[in-house]
PDB file of C-alpha atoms and ligand atoms in Angstrom:
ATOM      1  CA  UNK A  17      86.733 250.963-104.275  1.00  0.00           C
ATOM      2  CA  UNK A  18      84.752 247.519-103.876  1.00  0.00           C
ATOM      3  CA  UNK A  19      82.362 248.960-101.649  1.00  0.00           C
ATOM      4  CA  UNK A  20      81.906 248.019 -97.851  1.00  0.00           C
ATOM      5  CA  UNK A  21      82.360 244.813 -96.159  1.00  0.00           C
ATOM      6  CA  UNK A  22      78.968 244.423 -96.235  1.00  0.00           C
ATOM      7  CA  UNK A  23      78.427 244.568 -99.572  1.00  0.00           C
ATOM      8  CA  UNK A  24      81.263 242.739-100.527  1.00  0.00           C
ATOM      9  CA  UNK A  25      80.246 239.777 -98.385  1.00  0.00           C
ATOM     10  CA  UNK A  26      76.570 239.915 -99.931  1.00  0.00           C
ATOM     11  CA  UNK A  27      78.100 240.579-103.733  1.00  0.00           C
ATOM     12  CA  UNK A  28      80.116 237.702-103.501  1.00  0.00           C
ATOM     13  CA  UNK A  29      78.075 235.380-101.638  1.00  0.00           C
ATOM     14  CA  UNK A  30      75.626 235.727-104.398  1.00  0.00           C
ATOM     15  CA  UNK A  31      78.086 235.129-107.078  1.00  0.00           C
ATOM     16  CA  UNK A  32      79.015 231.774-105.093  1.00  0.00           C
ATOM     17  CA  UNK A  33      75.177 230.429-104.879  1.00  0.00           C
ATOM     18  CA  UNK A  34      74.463 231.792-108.266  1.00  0.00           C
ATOM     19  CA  UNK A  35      77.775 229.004-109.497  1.00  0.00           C
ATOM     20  CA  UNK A  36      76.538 226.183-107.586  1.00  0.00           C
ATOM     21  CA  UNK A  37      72.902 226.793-108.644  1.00  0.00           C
ATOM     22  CA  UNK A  38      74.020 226.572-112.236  1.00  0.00           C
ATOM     23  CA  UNK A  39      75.823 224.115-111.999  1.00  0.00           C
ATOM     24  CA  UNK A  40      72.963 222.087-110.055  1.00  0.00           C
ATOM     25  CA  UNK A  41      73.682 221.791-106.559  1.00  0.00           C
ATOM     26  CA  UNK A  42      73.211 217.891-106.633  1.00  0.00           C
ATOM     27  CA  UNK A  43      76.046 217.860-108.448  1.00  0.00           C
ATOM     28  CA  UNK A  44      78.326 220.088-106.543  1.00  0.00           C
ATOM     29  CA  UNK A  45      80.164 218.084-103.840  1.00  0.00           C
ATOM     30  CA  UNK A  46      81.674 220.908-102.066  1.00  0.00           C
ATOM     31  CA  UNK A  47      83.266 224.468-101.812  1.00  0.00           C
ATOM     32  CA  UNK A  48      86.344 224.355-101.032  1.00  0.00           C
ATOM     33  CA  UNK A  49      88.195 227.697 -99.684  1.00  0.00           C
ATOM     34  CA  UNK A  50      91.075 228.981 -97.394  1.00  0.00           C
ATOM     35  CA  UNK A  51      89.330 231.410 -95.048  1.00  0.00           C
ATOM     36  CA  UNK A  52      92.682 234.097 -95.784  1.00  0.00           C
ATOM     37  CA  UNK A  53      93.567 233.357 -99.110  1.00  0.00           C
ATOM     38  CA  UNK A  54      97.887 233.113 -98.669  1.00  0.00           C
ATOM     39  CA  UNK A  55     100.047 232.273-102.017  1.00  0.00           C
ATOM     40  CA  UNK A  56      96.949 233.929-103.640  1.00  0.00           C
ATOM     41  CA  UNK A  57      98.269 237.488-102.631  1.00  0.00           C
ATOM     42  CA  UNK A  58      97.463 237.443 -98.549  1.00  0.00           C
ATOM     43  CA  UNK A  59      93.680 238.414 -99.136  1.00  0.00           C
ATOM     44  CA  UNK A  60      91.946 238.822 -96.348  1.00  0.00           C
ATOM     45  CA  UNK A  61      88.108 238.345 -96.785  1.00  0.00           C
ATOM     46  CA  UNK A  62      86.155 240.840 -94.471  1.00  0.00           C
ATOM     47  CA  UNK A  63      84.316 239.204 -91.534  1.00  0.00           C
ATOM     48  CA  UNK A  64      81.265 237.494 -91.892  1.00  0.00           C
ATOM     49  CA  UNK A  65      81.998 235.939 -95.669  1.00  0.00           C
ATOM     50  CA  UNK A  66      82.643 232.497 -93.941  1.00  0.00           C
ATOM     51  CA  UNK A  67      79.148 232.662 -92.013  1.00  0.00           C
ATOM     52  CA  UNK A  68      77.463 233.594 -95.779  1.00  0.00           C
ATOM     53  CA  UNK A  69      79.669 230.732 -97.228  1.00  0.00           C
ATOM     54  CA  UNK A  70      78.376 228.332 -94.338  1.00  0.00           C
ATOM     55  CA  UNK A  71      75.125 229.580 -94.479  1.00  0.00           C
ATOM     56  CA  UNK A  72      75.388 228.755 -98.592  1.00  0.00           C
ATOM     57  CA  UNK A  73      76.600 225.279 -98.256  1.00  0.00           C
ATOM     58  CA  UNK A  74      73.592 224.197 -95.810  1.00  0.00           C
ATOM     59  CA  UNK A  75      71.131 226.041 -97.783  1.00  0.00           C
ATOM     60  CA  UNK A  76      72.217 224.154-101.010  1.00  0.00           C
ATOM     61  CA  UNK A  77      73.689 221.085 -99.059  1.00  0.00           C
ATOM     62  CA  UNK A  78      77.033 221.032-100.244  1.00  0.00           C
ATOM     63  CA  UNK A  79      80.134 220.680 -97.862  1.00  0.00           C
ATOM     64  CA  UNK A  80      82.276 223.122 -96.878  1.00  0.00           C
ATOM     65  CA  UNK A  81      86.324 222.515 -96.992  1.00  0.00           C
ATOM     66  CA  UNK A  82      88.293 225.146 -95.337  1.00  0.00           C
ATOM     67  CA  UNK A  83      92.019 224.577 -96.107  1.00  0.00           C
ATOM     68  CA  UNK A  84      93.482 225.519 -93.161  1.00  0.00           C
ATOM     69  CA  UNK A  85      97.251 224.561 -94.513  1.00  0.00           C
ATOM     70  CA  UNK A  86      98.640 228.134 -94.087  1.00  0.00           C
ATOM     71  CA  UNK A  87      96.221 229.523 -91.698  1.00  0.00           C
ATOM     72  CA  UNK A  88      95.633 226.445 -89.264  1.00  0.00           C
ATOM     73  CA  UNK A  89      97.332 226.128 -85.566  1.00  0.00           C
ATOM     74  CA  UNK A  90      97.903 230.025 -84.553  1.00  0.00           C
ATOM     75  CA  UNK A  91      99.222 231.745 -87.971  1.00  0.00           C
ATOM     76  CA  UNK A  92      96.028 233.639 -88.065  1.00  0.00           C
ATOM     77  CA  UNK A  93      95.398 234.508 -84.170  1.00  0.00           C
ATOM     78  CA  UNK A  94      93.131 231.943 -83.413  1.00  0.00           C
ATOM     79  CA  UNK A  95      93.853 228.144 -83.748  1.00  0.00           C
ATOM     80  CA  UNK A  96      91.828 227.972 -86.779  1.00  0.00           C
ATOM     81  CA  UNK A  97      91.005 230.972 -88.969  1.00  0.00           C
ATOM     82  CA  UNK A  98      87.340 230.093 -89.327  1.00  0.00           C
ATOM     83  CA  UNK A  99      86.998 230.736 -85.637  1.00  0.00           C
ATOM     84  CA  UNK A 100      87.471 234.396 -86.328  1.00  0.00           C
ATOM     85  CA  UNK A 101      83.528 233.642 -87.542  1.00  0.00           C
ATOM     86  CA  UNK A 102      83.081 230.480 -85.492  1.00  0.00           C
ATOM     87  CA  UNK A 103      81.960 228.909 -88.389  1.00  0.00           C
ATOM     88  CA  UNK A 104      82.606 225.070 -88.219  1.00  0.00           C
ATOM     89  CA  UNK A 105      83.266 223.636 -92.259  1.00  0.00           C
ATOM     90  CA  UNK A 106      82.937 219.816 -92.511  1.00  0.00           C
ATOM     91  CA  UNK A 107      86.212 219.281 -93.128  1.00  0.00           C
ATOM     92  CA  UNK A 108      89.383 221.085 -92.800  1.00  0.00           C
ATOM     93  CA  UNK A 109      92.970 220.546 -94.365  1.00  0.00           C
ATOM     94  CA  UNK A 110      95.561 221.227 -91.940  1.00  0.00           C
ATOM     95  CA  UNK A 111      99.640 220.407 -92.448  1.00  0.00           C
ATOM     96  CA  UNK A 112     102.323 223.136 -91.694  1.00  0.00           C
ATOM     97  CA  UNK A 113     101.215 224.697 -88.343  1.00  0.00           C
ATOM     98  CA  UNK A 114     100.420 220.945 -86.761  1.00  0.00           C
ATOM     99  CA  UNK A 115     104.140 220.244 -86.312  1.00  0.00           C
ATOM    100  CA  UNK A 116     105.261 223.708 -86.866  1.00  0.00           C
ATOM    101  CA  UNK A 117     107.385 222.437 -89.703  1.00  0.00           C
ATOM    102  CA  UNK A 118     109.644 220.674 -88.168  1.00  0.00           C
ATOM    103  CA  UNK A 119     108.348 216.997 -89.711  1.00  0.00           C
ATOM    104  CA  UNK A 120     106.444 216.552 -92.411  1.00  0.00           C
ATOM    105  CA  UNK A 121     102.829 215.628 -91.868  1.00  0.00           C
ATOM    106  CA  UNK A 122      99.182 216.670 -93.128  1.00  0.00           C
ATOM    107  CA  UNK A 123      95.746 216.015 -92.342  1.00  0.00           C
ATOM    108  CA  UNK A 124      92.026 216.042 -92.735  1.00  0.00           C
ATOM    109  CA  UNK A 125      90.068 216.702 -90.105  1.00  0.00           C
ATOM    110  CA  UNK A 126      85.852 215.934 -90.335  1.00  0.00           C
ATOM    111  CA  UNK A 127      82.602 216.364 -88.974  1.00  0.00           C
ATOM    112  CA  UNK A 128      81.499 213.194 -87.232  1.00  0.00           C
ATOM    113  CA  UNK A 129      78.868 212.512 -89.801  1.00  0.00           C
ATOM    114  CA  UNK A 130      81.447 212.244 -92.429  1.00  0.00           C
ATOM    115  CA  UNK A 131      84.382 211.153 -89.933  1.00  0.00           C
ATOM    116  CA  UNK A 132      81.459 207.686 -89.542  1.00  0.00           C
ATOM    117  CA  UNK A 133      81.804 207.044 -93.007  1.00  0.00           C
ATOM    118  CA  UNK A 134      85.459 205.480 -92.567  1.00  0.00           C
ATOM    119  CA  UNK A 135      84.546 202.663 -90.165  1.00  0.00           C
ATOM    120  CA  UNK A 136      87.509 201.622 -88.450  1.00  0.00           C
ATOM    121  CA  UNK A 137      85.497 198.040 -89.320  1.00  0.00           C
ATOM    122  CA  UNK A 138      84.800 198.705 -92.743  1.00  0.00           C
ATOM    123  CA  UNK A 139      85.168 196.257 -95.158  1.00  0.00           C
ATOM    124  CA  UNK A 140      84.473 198.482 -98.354  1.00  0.00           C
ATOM    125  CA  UNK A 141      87.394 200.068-100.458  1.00  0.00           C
ATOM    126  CA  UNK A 142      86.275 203.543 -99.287  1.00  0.00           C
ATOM    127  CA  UNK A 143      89.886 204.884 -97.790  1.00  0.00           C
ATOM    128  CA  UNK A 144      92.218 206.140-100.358  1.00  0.00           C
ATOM    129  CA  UNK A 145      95.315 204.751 -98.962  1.00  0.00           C
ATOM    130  CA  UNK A 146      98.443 206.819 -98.862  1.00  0.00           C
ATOM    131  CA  UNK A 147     102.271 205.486 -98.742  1.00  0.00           C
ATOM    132  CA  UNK A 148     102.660 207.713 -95.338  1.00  0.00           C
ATOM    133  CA  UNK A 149      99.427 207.517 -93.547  1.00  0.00           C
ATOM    134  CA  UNK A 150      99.088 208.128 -89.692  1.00  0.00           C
ATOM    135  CA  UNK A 151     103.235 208.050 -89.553  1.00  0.00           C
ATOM    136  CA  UNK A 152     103.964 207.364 -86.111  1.00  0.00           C
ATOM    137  CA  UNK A 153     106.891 209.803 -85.489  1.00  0.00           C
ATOM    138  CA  UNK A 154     105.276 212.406 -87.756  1.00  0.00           C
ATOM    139  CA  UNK A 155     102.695 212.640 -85.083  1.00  0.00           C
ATOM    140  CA  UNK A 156     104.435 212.255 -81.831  1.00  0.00           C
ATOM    141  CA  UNK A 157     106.070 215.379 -83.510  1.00  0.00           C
ATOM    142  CA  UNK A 158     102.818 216.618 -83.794  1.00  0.00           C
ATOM    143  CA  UNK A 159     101.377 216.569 -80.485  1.00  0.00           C
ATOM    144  CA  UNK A 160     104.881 217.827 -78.798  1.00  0.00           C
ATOM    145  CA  UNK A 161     104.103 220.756 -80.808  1.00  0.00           C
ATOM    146  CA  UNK A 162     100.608 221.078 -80.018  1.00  0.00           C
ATOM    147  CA  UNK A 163     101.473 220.808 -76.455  1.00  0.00           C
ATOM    148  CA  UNK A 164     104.040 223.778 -76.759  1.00  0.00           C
ATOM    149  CA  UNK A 165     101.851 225.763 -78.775  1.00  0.00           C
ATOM    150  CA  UNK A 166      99.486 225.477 -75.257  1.00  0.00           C
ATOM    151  CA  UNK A 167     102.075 225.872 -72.901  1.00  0.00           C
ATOM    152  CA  UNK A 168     103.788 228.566 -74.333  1.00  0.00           C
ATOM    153  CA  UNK A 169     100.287 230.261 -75.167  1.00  0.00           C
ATOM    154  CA  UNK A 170     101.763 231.178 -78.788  1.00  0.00           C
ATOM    155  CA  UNK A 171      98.225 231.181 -80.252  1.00  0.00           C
ATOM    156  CA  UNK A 172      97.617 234.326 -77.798  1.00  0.00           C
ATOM    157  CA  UNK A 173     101.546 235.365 -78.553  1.00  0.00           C
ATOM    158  CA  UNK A 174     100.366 235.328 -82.490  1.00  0.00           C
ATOM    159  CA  UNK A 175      97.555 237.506 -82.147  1.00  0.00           C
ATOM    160  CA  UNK A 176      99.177 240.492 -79.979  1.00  0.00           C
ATOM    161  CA  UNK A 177     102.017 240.166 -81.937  1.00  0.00           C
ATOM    162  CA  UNK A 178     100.637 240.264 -85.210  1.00  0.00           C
ATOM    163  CA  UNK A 179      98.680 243.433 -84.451  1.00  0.00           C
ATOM    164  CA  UNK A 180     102.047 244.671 -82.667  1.00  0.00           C
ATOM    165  CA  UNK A 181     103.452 244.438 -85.650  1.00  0.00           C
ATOM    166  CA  UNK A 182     100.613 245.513 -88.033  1.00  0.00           C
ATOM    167  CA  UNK A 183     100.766 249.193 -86.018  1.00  0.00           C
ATOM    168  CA  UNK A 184     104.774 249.603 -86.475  1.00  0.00           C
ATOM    169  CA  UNK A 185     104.785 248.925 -89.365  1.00  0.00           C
ATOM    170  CA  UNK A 186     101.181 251.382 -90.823  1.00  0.00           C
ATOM    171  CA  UNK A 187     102.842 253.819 -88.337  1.00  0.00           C
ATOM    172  CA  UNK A 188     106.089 253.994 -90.344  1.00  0.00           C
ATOM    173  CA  UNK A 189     105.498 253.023 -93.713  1.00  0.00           C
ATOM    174  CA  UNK A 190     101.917 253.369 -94.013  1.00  0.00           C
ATOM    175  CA  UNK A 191     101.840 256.930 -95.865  1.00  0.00           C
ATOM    176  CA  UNK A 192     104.390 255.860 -98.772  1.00  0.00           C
ATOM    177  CA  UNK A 193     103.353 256.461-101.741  1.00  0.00           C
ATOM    178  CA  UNK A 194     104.752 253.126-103.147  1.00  0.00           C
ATOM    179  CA  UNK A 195     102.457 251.272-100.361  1.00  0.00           C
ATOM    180  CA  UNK A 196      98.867 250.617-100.248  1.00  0.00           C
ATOM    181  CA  UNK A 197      97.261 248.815 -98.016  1.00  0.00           C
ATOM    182  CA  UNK A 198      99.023 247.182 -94.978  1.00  0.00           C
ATOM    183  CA  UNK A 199      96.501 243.688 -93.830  1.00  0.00           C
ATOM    184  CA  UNK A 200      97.298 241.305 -91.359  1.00  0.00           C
ATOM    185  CA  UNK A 201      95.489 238.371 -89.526  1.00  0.00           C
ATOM    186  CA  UNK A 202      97.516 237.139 -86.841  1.00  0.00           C
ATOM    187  CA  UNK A 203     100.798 236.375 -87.682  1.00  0.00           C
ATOM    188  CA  UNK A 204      99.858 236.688 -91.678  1.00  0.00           C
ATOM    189  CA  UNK A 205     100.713 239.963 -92.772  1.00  0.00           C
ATOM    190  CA  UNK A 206     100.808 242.043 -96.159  1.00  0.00           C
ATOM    191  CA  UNK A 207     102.047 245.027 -97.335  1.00  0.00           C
ATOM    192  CA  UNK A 208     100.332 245.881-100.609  1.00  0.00           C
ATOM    193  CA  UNK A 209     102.918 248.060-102.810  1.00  0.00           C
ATOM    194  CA  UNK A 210     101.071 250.069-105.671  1.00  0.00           C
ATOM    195  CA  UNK A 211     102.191 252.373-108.150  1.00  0.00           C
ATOM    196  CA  UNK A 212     103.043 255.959-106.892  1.00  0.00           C
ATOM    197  CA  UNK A 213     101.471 257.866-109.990  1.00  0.00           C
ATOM    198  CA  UNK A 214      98.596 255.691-109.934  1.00  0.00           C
ATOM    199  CA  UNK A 215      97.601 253.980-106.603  1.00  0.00           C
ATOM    200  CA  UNK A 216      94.458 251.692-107.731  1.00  0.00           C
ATOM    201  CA  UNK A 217      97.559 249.808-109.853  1.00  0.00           C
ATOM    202  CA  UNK A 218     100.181 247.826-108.556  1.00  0.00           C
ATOM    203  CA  UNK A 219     103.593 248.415-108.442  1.00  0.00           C
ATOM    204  CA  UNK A 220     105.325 246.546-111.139  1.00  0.00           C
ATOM    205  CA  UNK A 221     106.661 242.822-110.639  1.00  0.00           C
ATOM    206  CA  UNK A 222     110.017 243.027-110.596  1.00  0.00           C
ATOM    207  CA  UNK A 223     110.436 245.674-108.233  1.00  0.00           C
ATOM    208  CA  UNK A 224     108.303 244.154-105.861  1.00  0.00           C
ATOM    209  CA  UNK A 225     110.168 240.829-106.035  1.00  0.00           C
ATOM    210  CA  UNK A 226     113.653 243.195-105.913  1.00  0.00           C
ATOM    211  CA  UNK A 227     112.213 243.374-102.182  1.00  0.00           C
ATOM    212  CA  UNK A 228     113.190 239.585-101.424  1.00  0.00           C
ATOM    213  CA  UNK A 229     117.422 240.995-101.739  1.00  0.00           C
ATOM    214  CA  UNK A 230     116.954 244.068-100.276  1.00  0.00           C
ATOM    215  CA  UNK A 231     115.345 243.219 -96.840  1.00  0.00           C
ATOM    216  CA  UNK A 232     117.895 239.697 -97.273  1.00  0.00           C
ATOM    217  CA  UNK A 233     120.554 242.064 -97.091  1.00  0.00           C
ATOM    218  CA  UNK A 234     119.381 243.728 -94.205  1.00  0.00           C
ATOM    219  CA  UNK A 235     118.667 240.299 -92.242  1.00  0.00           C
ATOM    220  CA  UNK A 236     114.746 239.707 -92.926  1.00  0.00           C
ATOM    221  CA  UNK A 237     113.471 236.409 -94.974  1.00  0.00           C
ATOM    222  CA  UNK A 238     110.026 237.791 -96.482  1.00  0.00           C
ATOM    223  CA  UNK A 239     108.420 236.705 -99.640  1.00  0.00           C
ATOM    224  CA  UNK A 240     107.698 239.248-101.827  1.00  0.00           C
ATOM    225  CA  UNK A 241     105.697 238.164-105.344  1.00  0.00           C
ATOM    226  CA  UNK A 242     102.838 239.714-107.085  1.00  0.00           C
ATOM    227  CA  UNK A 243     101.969 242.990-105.984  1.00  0.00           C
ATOM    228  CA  UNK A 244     102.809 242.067-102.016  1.00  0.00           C
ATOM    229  CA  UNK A 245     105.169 241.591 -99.158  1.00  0.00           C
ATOM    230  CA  UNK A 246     104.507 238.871 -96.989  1.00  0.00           C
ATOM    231  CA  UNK A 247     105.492 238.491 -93.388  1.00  0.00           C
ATOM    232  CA  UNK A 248     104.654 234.976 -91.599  1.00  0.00           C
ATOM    233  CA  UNK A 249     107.151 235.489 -88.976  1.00  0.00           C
ATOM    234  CA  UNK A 250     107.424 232.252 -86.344  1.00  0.00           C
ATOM    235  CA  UNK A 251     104.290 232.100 -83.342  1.00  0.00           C
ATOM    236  CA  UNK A 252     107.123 232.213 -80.621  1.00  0.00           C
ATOM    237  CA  UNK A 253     108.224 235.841 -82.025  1.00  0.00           C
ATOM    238  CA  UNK A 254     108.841 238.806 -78.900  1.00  0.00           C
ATOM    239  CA  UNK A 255     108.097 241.975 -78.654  1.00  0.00           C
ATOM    240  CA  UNK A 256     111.358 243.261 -78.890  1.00  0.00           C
ATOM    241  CA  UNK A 257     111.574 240.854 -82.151  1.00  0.00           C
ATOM    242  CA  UNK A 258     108.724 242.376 -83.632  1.00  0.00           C
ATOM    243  CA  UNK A 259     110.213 245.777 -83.532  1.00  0.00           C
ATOM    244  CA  UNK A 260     113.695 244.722 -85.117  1.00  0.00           C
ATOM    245  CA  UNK A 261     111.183 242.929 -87.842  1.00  0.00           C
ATOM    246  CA  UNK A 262     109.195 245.924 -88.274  1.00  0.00           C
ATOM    247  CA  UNK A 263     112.408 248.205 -88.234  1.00  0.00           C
ATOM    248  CA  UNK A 264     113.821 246.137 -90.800  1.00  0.00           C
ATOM    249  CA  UNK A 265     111.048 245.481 -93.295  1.00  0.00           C
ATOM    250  CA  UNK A 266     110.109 248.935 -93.463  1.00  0.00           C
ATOM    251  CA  UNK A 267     113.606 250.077 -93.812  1.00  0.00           C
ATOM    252  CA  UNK A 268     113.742 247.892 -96.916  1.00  0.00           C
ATOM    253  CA  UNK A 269     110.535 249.395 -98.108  1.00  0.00           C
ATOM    254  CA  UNK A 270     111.768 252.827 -97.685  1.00  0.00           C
ATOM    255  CA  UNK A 271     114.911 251.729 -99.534  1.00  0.00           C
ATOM    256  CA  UNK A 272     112.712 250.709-102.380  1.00  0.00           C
ATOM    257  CA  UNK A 273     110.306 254.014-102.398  1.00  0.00           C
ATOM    258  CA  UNK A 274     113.702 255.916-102.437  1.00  0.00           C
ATOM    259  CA  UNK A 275     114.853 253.699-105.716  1.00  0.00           C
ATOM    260  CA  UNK A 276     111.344 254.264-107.397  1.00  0.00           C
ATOM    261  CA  UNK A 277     111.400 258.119-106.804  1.00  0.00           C
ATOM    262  CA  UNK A 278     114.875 258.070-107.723  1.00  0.00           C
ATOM    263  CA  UNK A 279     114.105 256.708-111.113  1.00  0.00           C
ATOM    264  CA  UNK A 280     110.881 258.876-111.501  1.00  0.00           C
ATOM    265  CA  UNK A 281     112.995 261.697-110.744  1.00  0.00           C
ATOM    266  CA  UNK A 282     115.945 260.575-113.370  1.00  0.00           C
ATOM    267  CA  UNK A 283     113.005 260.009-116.444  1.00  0.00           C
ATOM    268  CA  UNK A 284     110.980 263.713-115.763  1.00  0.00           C
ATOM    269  CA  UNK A 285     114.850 264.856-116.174  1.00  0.00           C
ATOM    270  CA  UNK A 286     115.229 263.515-118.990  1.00  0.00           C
ATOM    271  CA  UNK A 287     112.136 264.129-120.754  1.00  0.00           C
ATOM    272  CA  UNK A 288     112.648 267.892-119.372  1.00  0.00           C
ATOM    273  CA  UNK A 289     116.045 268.044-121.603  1.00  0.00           C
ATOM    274  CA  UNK A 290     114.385 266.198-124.635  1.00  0.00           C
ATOM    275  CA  UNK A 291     111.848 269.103-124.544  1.00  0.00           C
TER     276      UNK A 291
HETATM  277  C1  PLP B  28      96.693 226.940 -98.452  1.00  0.00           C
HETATM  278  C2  PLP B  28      97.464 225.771 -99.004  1.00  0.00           C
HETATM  279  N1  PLP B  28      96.832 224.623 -99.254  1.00  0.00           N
HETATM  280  C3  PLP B  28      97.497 223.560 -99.745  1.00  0.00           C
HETATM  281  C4  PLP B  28      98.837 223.614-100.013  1.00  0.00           C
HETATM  282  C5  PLP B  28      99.530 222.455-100.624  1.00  0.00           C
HETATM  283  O1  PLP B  28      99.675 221.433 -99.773  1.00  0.00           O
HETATM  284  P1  PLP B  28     100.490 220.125-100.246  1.00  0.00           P
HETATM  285  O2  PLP B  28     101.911 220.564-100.428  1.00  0.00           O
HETATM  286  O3  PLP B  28     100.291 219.195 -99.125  1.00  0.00           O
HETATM  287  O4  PLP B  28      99.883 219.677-101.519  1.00  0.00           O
HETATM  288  C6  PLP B  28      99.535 224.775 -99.759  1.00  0.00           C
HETATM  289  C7  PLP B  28     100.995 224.843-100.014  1.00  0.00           C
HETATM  290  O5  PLP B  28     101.680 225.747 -99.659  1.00  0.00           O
HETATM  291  C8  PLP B  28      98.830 225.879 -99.250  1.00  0.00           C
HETATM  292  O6  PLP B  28      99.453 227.032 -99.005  1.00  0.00           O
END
């Protein structure tokens, strides 16, 4: 075990202000995190670790970047995931969620103080340009989406249905010995698969990525790498969607426990005959 929330917060706050102390915080322009880390294995910090990391960054005055490129407009339950802590960073990477996809476009979004910086009068080379800045149609696209995600209240939709589909699928699966811990914010879930014997390790690689064909086959596009299965399914998802998701992924995960005791059973066999 890592302890409690608590202590994890305070444990590794202090690592994070012990690293930009030695480094020498007047050299340190910023700390840069995603408040749920995503391609990093879907880790979910406990709340109150952005508040510390805020906290941190005005104590040492450094900035605080939250990359809110996964996590920003809905995927987490709120519109941004540092409002689970309503901790404002000074400036915030968004992309994905702003036009659900559908065009291409990214942004940085930044406290006035630094926003004043960039002078729309400014006659100093201080804006790195970029080939496809502020394209037009990119953010028409944008704000249509923005104005659905309102309308339709899918930032609501994201958080009952992620914790919708959280319970179905700890309710089903949960007690497997092949699965560990089952986290979700919003919309962003994992499914932690460990090692039956020994349940501190994780299951090994390959059969965790075998997950990808097997829940393919049964008509579910996850992405399973590391020692997780990720969900991200879209904000407009129903009810009655979430179920068939649910139903599916954890049939796919009970196809893979029965493979993995299978095998277990096939090798105590066979040492049993060598003996
Ligand atoms: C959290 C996060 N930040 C940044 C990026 C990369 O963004 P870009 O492709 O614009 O470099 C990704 C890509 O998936 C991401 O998941």
């Amino acid at each position: 075990s890592h302890g409690s929330d608590e202590q994890i917060v305070r444990r590794c706050a202090d690592m994070l202000a012990d690293a930009v102390r030695k480094e020498d915080p007047e050299t340190v322009a910023a700390v840069i995190l995603e408040p749920c880390l995503s391609s990093g294995g879907v880790i979910i910090p406990p709340l109150g670790w952005l508040e510390r990391v805020r906290d941190i960054c005005d104590e040492l005055d450094v900035l605080m970047i939250a990359d809110e490129v996964i996590t920003g407009f809905g995927r987490t339950g709120k519109w941004f995931a540092v409002e689970h802590e309503a901790v404002v960073p000074d400036l915030m990477s968004v992309a994905k969620g702003i036009t659900s996809g559908y065009i291409p476009l990214s942004a940085s979004i930044a406290r006035g103080r630094l926003a004043e910086v960039f002078t729309e009068d400014s006659h100093e080379e201080n804006v790195h340009p970029n080939t496809y800045c502020g394209h037009p149609v990119a953010c028409a696209a944008a704000l249509a989406n923005i104005a659905i995600l309102e309308r339709e209240g899918l930032i609501e939709n994201s958080a009952r249905m992620g914790e919708r589909l959280q319970q179905a699928i700890e309710r089903r699966v949960g007690g497997l010995p092949i699965v560990g811990e089952v986290r979700s914010r919003g919309l962003l879930l994992a499914v932690d698969l460990v090692d039956p014997q020994r349940k501190d390790q994780p299951l090994a690689r390959e059969l965790v990525a075998s997950l990808n064909m097997i829940a393919w086959e049964r008509g579910v596009i996850p992405f399973a790498r590391g020692s997780v299965l990720r969900l991200a399914p879209p904000l407009c998802i129903d009810a009655g969607q979430v179920d068939e998701l649910a139903g599916l992924a954890c049939e796919s995960i009970e196809a893979l426990q029965d493979q993995v005791s299978a095998a277990r059973r096939d090798r105590v066999a066979v040492a049993a005959a060598r003996s």
